[in-house]
Coordinates of C-alpha atoms in Angstrom, one line a residue:
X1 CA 173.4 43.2 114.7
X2 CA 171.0 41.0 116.3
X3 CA 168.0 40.1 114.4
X4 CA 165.6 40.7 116.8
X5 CA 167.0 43.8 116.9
X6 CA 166.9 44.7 113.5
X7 CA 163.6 43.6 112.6
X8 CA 162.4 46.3 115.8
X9 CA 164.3 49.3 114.0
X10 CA 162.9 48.2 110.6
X11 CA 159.5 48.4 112.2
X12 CA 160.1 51.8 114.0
X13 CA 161.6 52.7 110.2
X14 CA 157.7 51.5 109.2
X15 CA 155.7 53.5 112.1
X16 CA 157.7 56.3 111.4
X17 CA 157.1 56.9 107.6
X18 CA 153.5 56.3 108.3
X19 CA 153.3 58.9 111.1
X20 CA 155.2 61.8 108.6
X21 CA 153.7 60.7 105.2
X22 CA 150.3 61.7 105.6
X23 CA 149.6 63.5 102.4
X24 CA 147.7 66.7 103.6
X25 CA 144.7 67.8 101.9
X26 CA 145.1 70.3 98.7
X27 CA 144.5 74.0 99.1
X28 CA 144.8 75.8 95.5
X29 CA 146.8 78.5 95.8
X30 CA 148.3 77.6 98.8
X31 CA 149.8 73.5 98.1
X32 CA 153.2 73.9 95.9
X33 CA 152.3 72.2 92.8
X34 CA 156.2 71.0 92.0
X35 CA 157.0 70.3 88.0
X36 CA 159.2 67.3 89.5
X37 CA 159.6 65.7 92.4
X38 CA 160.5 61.8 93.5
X39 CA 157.4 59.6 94.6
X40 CA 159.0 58.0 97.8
X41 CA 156.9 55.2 99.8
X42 CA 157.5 53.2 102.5
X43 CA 159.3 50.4 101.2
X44 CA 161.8 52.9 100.0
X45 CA 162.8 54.2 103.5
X46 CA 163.2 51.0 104.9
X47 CA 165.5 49.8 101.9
X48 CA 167.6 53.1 102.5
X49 CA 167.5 52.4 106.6
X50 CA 168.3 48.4 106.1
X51 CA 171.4 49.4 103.9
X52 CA 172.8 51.8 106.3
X53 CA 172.4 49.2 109.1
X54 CA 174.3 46.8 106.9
X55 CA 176.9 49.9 106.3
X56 CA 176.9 49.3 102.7
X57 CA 178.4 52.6 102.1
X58 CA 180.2 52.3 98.7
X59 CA 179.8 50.3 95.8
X60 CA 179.2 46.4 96.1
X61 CA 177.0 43.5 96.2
X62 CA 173.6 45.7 96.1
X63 CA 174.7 47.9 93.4
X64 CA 175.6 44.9 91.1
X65 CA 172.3 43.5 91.9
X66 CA 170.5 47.2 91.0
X67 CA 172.9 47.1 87.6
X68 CA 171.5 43.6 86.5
X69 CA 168.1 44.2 87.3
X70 CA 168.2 47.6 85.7
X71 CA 169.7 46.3 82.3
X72 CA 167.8 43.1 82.4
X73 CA 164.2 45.9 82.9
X74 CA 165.5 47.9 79.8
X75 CA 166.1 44.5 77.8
X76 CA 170.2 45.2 77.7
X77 CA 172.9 43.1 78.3
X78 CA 175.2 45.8 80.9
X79 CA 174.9 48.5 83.0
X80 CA 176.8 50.3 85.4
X81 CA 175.9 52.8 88.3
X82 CA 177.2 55.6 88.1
X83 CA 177.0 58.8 90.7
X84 CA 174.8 61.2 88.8
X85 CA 173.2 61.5 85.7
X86 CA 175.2 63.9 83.7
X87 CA 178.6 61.2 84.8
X88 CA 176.8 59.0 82.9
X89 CA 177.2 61.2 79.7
X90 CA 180.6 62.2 80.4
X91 CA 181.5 58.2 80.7
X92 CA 180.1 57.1 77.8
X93 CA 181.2 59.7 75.5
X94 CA 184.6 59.8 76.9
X95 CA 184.7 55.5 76.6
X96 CA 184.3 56.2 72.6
X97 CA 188.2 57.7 73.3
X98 CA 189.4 54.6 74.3
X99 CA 192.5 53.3 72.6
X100 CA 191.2 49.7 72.5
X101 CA 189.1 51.2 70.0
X102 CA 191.7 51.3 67.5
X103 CA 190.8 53.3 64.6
X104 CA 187.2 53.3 65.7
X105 CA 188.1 55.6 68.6
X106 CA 186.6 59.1 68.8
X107 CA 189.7 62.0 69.2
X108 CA 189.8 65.8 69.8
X109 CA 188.7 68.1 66.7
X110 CA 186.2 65.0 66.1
X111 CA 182.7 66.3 65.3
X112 CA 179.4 65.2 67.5
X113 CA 176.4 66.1 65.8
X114 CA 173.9 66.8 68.9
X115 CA 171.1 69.2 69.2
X116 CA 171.0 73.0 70.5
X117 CA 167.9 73.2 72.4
X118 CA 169.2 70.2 75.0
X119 CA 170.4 70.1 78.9
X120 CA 174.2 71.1 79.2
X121 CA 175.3 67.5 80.1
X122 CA 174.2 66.2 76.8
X123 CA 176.6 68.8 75.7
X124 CA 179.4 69.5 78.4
X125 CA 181.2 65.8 77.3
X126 CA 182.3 66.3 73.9
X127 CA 183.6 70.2 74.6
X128 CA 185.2 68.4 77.2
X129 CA 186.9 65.3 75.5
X130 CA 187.6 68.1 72.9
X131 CA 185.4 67.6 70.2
X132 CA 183.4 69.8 68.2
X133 CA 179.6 69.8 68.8
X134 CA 177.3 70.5 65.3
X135 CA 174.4 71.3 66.5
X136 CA 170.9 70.8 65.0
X137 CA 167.4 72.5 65.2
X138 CA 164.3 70.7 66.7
X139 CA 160.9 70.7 65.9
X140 CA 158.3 72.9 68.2
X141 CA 155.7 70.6 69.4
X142 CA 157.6 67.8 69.7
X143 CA 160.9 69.5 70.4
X144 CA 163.3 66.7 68.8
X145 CA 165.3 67.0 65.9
X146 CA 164.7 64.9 62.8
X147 CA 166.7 62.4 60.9
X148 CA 166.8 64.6 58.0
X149 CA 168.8 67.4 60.1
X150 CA 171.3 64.9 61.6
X151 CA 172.1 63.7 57.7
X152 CA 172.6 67.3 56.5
X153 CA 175.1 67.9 59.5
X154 CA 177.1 64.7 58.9
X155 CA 180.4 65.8 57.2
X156 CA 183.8 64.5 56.8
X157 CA 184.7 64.8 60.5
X158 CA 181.7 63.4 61.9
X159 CA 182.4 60.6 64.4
X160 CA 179.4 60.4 66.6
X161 CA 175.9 61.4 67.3
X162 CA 174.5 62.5 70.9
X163 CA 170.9 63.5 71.8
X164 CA 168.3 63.2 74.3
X165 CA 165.1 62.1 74.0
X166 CA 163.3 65.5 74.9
X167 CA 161.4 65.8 77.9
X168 CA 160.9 61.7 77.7
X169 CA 159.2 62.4 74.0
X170 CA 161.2 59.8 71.4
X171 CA 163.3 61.2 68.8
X172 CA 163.0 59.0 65.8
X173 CA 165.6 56.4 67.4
X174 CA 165.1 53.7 65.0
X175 CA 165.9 55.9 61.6
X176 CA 168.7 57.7 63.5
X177 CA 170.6 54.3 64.4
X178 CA 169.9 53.3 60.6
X179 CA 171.1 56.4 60.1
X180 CA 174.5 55.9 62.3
X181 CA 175.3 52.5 60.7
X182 CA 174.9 53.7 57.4
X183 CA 177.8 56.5 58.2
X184 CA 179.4 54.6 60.7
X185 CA 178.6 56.8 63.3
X186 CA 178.2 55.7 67.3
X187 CA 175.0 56.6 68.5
X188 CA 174.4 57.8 72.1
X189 CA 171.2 57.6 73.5
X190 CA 170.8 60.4 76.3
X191 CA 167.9 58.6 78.0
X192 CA 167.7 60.5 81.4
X193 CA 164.5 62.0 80.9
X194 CA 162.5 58.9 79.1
X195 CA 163.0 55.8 80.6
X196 CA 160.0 53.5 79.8
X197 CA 159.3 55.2 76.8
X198 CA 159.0 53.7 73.5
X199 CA 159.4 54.2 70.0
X200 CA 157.9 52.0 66.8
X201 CA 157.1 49.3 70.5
X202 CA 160.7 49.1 71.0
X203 CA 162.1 50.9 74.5
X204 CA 164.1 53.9 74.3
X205 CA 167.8 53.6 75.0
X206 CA 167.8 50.1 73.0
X207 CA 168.9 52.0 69.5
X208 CA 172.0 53.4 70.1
X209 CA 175.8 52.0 71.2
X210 CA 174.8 53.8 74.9
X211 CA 172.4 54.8 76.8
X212 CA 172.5 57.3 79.6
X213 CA 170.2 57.4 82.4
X214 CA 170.0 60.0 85.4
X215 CA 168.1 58.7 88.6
X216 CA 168.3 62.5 90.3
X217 CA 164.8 62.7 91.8
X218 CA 163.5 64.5 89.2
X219 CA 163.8 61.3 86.8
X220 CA 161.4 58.3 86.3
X221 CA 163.3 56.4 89.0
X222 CA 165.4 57.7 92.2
X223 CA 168.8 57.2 94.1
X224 CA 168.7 60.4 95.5
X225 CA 171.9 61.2 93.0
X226 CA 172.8 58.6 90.7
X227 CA 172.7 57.8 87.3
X228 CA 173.8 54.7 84.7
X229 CA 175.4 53.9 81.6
X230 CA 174.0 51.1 79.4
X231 CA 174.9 49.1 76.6
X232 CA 174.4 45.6 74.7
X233 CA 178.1 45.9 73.2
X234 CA 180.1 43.7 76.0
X235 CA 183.8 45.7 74.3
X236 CA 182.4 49.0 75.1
X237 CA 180.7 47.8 78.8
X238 CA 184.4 46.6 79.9
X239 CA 186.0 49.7 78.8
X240 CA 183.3 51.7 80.8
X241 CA 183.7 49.6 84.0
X242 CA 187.6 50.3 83.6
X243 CA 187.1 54.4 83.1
X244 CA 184.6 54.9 85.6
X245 CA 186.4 52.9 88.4
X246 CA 189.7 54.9 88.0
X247 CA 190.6 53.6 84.8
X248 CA 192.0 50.3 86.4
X249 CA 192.4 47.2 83.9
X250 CA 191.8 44.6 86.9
X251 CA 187.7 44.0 87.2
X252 CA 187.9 42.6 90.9
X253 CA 185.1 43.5 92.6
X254 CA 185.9 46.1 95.4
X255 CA 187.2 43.8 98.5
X256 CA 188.0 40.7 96.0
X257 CA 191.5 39.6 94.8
X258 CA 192.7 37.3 91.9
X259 CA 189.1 36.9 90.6
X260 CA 191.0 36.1 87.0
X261 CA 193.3 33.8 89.0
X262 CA 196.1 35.5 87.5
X263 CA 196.7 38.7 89.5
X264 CA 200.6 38.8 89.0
X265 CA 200.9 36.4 85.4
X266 CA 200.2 40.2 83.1
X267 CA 202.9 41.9 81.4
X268 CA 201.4 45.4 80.5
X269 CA 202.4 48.5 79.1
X270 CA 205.9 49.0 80.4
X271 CA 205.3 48.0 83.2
X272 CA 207.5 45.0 85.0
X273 CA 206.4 41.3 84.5
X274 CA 204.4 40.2 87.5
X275 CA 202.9 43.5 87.7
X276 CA 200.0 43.5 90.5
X277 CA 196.7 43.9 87.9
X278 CA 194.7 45.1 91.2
X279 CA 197.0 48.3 90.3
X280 CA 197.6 48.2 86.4
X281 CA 195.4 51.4 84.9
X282 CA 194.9 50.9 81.0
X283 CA 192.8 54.2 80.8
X284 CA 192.8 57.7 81.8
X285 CA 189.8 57.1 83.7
X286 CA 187.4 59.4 86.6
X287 CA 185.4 57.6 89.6
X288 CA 182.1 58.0 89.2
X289 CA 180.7 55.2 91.0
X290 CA 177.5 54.7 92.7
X291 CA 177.2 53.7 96.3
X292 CA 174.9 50.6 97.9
X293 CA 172.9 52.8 99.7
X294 CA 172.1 54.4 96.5
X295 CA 172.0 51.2 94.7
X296 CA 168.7 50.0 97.8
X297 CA 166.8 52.7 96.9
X298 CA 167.3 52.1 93.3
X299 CA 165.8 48.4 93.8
X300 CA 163.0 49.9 95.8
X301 CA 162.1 52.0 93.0
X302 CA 162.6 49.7 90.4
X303 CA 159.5 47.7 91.5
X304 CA 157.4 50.7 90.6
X305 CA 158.9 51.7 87.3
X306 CA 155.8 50.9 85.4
X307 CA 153.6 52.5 87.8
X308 CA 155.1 55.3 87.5
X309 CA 155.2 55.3 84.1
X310 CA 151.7 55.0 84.0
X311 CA 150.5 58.0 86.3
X312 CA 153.0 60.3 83.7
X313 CA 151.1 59.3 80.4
X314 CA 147.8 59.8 82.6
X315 CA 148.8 63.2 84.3
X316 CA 150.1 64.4 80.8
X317 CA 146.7 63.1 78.9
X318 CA 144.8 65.1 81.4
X319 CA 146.7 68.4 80.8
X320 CA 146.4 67.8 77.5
X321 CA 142.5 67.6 77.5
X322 CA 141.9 69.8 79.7
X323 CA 144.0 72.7 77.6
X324 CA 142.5 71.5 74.4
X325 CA 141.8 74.9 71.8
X326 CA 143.3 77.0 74.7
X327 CA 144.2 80.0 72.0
X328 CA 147.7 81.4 72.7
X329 CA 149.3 78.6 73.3
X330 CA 151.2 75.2 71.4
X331 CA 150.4 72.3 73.7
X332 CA 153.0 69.5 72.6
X333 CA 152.3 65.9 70.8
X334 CA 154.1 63.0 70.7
X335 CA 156.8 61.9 68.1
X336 CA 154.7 59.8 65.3
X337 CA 155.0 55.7 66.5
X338 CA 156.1 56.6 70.2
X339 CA 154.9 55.9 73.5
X340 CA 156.2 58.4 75.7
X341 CA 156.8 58.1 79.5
X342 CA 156.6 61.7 79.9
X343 CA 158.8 64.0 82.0
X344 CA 157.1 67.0 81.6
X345 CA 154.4 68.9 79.9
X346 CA 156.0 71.5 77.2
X347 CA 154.0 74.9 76.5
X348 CA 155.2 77.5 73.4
X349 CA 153.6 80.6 73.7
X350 CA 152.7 81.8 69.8
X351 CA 153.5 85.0 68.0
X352 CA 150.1 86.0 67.8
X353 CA 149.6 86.0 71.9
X354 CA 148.3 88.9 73.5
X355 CA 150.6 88.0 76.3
X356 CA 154.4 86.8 77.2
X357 CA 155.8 84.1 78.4
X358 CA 156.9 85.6 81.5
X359 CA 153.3 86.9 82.5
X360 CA 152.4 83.7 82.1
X361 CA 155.0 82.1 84.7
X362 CA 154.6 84.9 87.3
X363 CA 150.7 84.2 87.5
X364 CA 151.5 80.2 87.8
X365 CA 154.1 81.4 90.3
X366 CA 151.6 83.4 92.6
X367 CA 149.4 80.8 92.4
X368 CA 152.0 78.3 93.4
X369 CA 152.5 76.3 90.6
X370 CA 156.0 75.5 89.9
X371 CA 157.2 75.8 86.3
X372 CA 160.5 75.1 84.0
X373 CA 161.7 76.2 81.1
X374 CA 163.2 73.6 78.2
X375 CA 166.5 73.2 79.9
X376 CA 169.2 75.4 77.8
X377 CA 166.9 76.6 75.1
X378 CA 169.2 77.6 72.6
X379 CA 172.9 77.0 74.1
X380 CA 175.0 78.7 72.0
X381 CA 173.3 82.0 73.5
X382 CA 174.4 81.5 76.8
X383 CA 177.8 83.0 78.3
X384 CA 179.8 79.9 78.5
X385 CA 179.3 78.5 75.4
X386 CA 180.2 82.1 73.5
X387 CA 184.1 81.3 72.8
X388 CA 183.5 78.0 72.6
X389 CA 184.3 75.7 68.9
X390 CA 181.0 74.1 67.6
X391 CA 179.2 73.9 64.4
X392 CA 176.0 74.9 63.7
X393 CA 173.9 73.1 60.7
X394 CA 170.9 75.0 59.3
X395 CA 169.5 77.4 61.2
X396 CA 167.9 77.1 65.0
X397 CA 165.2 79.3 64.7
X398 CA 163.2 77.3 66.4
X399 CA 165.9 76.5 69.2
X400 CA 165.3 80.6 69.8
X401 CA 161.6 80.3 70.0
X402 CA 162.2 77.9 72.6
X403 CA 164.4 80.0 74.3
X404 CA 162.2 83.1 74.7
X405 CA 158.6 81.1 74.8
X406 CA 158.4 77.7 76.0
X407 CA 158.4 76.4 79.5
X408 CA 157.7 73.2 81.0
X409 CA 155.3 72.2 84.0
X410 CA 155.0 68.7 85.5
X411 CA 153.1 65.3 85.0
X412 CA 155.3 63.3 87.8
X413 CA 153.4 60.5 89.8
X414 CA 153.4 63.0 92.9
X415 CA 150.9 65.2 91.5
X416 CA 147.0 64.1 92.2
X417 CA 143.9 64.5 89.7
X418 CA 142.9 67.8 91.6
X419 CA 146.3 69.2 91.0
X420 CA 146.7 68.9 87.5
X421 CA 143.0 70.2 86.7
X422 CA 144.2 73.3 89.3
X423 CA 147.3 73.8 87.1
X424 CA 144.9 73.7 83.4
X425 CA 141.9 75.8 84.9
X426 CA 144.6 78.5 85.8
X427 CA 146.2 78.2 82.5
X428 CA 143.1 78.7 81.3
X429 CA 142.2 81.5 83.2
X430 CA 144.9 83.2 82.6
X431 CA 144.3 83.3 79.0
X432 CA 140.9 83.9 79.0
X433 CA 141.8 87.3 80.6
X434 CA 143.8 88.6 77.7
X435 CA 142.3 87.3 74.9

C-alpha cells in the first residue's frame, strides 16, 4: 500500500476515534457503572487498524515482539501468546506431562493441590490432564489460602501446586515457592487477575515454574482475547512453544524453513532418517496461538501497564475509605508485604446483617451498578464438579461464606472519581436503611 495512502487512513483511524470517544457526562442512576471493562485509547485503534492493513492475521513478527516485551516487563526470560487466558492454564499445566520431563513429569491420578474458592480455569486443567485436584480453604478478607493449608494438603501423591492470586491480591508467593522446593513440587502461578502486583517488592508471577496471564478485557492489559504463558526455566519454555503450536518439535517461525540448518539431518521417534522436522510432532500438543493483530493491541497496551496499575490501587483506596466502619459488611485488605494491582473490590456480607447479599445486588443493580460475585465460590458445589475425583483438605467453610455472601464490584481505570464515590454512597445508603 502506498504510503501516502496509508498515513491518510491512519489519520481518518485518528479523526474517527476522536469523533466516537467523547466520554459523556455521568448521570447516577442512569451511566452503567461496569465492575470491568478495557480502557481503550487512541493509539490502540490505530495499532489494531495498521495491523489489519499489513494483514498480519496469525501469529508472527508482532506477536514475538509483544512476547519479548511482555516477559522482559515482568522481569522473565520467555513468554508465549497464547489465545485466551484460561489456554494459558491448560498449557502450562498440561507442559508439566511432558515426557522430556523424565521422572519429573506430572501423570494422571497425580495430586494438584489448588484452592476451592477460584475461577474454573485454574481448575478445569488438571481434571482435564487427569489429575486429582486437593483443594484448600482461603481466608475472608483477603480471600487467599495460606502456606500453612497448602503443607497440610501435601501428601504422598502430590506433584504440583496451582492457584491464583485472588482478585490481583498476592497469596504468600515467596513462602509457597519455598514451600514447593522444599517438597519438590512445581509451582504455577495463575496470574490473570494481578499482573503488576507485588509481593515482599518482588512482581507476582516471578515465584513459581509458570505464570499464566489472561489479557480478556476484563484483565490489567487487552488483546481483545488473548492470554500468555511465562516462565524463566528455558526446558519448560521449549516444551510449551512445541505443545501450544500443535505439538511440533521443529521451532521455525511460521513462513521460515531450516532455521536449525538441519531440516532433514533428525532421526526421531520411529520415524525414517531424513525425516522433514517442519513435520516431526514430539508432543500431544493443542493450538492455542495468539494472532498479530492481537499481539498490536497488546503493544499498545503495554505502554500503559503502569498507568493502569495505578488508577486500580487509587480507585480501590477510594472505595475503601469511603466504606470505612460501614456495619454489615467485610471490606477486604491486602495480603501482609503486598502491593496489589487490584482487579476488583471484594465485599462479604456478615452473619450479623440485617440484610442479604442478594438485596444488596438488586439495589446496586437498579441503580446501575454492575456487580460480580468471587468467580466459583465454592466449586465443589456446583453441578459439574459433583462426580468429579478431588480431594478436599480441612474444611472450606469459608469457601461457603464466599459462596452465599461475597460479591465483587470494580476499581478498573474506566471508572472516574464520581463513579466510585456513586457506587460507596449507595453502598452506604443502602445499609443505613436497614440498620
Amino acid at each position: 500500500m502506498p504510503s501516502d495512502t496509508r498515513a491518510l487512513i491512519l489519520e481518518s483511524v485518528r479523526k474517527y476515534h476522536q469523533e466516537v470517544s467523547q466520554r459523556p457526562e455521568f448521570v447516577p442512576g442512569v451511566t452503567p457503572v461496569w465492575p470491568s471493562g478495557a480502557s481503550l485509547v487512541e493509539e490502540d485503534r490505530v495499532a489494531l487498524v495498521e495491523a489489519a492493513l499489513d494483514m498480519r492475521i496469525a501469529a508472527g513478527v508482532t506477536s514475538r515482539k509483544f512476547e519479548r516485551k511482555f516477559a522482559r516487563a515482568l522481569g522473565l526470560r520467555k513468554a508465549h501468546l497464547t489465545n485466551s487466558g484460561s489456554s494459558a492454564n491448560l498449557l502450562a499445566l498440561s507442559s508439566l506431562t511432558s515426557p522430556q520431563l523424565e521422572d519429573r513429569r506430572l501423570r494422571p491420578g497425580d495430586e494438584v493441590i489448588t484452592v476451592a474458592a477460584g475461577f474454573p480455569t485454574t481448575i478445569n486443567p488438571i481434571l482435564q490432564a487427569g489429575m486429582v485436584p486437593v483443594f484448600v480453604d482461603v481466608e475472608l478478607g483477603t480471600y487467599n489460602t495460606t502456606p500453612d493449608r497448602i503443607r497440610e494438603a501435601i501428601g504422598p501423591r502430590t506433584r504440583a501446586i496451582m492457584i491464583a492470586h485472588a482478585l490481583g491480591n498476592p497469596y504468600e508467593a515467596e513462602e509457597v515457592a519455598s514451600l514447593a522446593e522444599e517438597h519438590g513440587l512445581f509451582l504455577i502461578e495463575d496470574n490473570c487477575d494481578a499482573v503488576g502486583s507485588t509481593y515482599r517488592g518482588r512482581l507476582t508471577g516471578t515465584f513459581g515454574d509458570f505464570a499464566t496471564v489472561s489479557f480478556y478485557p476484563a484483565h490489567h492489559i487487552t488483546t481483545g482475547e488473548g492470554g500468555c504463558v511465562l516462565t524463566d526455566n528455558l526446558v519448560l519454555a521449549r516444551i510449551v512453544e512445541s505443545m501450544r503450536d500443535w505439538g511440533r518439535d521443529c521451532w521455525c517461525e511460521p513462513g521460515e524453513d531450516d532455521t536449525c540448518r538441519k531440516r532433514y539431518a533428525y532421526q526421531l521417534g520411529d520415524l525414517p532418517p531424513r525425516y522433514d522436522h517442519k513435520y516431526t510432532f514430539s508432543h500431544v500438543g493443542y493450538n492455542l496461538k495468539g494472532t498479530d493483530l492481537q499481539a498490536a493491541l497488546g503493544l499498545s497496551q503495554l505502554s500503559r501497564l503502569d498507568e493502569f496499575g495505578a488508577a486500580r490501587r487509587r480507585n480501590w483506596r477510594r472505595l475503601h475509605e469511603g466504606l470505612a466502619d460501614t456495619p454489615g459488611l467485610l471490606l477486604p485488605r491486602a495480603t501482609p508485604g503486598s502491593d496489589p494491582s487490584w482487579f476488583g473490590f471484594a465485599l462479604t456480607v456478615l452473619p450479623e446483617a440485617p440484610f442479604e447479599r442478594y438485596d444488596l445486588l438488586r439495589f446496586l443493580e437498579a441503580r446501575k451498578i454492575g456487580t460480580r460475585l468471587l468467580f466459583a465460590g465454592n466449586i465443589t458445589r456446583h453441578p459439574g464438579y459433583l462426580d468429579q475425583t478431588f480431594r478436599i483438605v480441612g474444611d472450606l467453610a469459608n469457601s461457603d461464606v464466599i459462596t452465599e455472601r461475597t460479591f465483587w464490584i470494580g476499581v478498573y481505570p474506566g471508572l472516574t472519581g464520581e463513579m466510585v464515590d456513586y457506587v460507596a454512597e449507595s453502598i452506604r445508603e443502602f445499609v443505613a436503611g436497614r440498620c
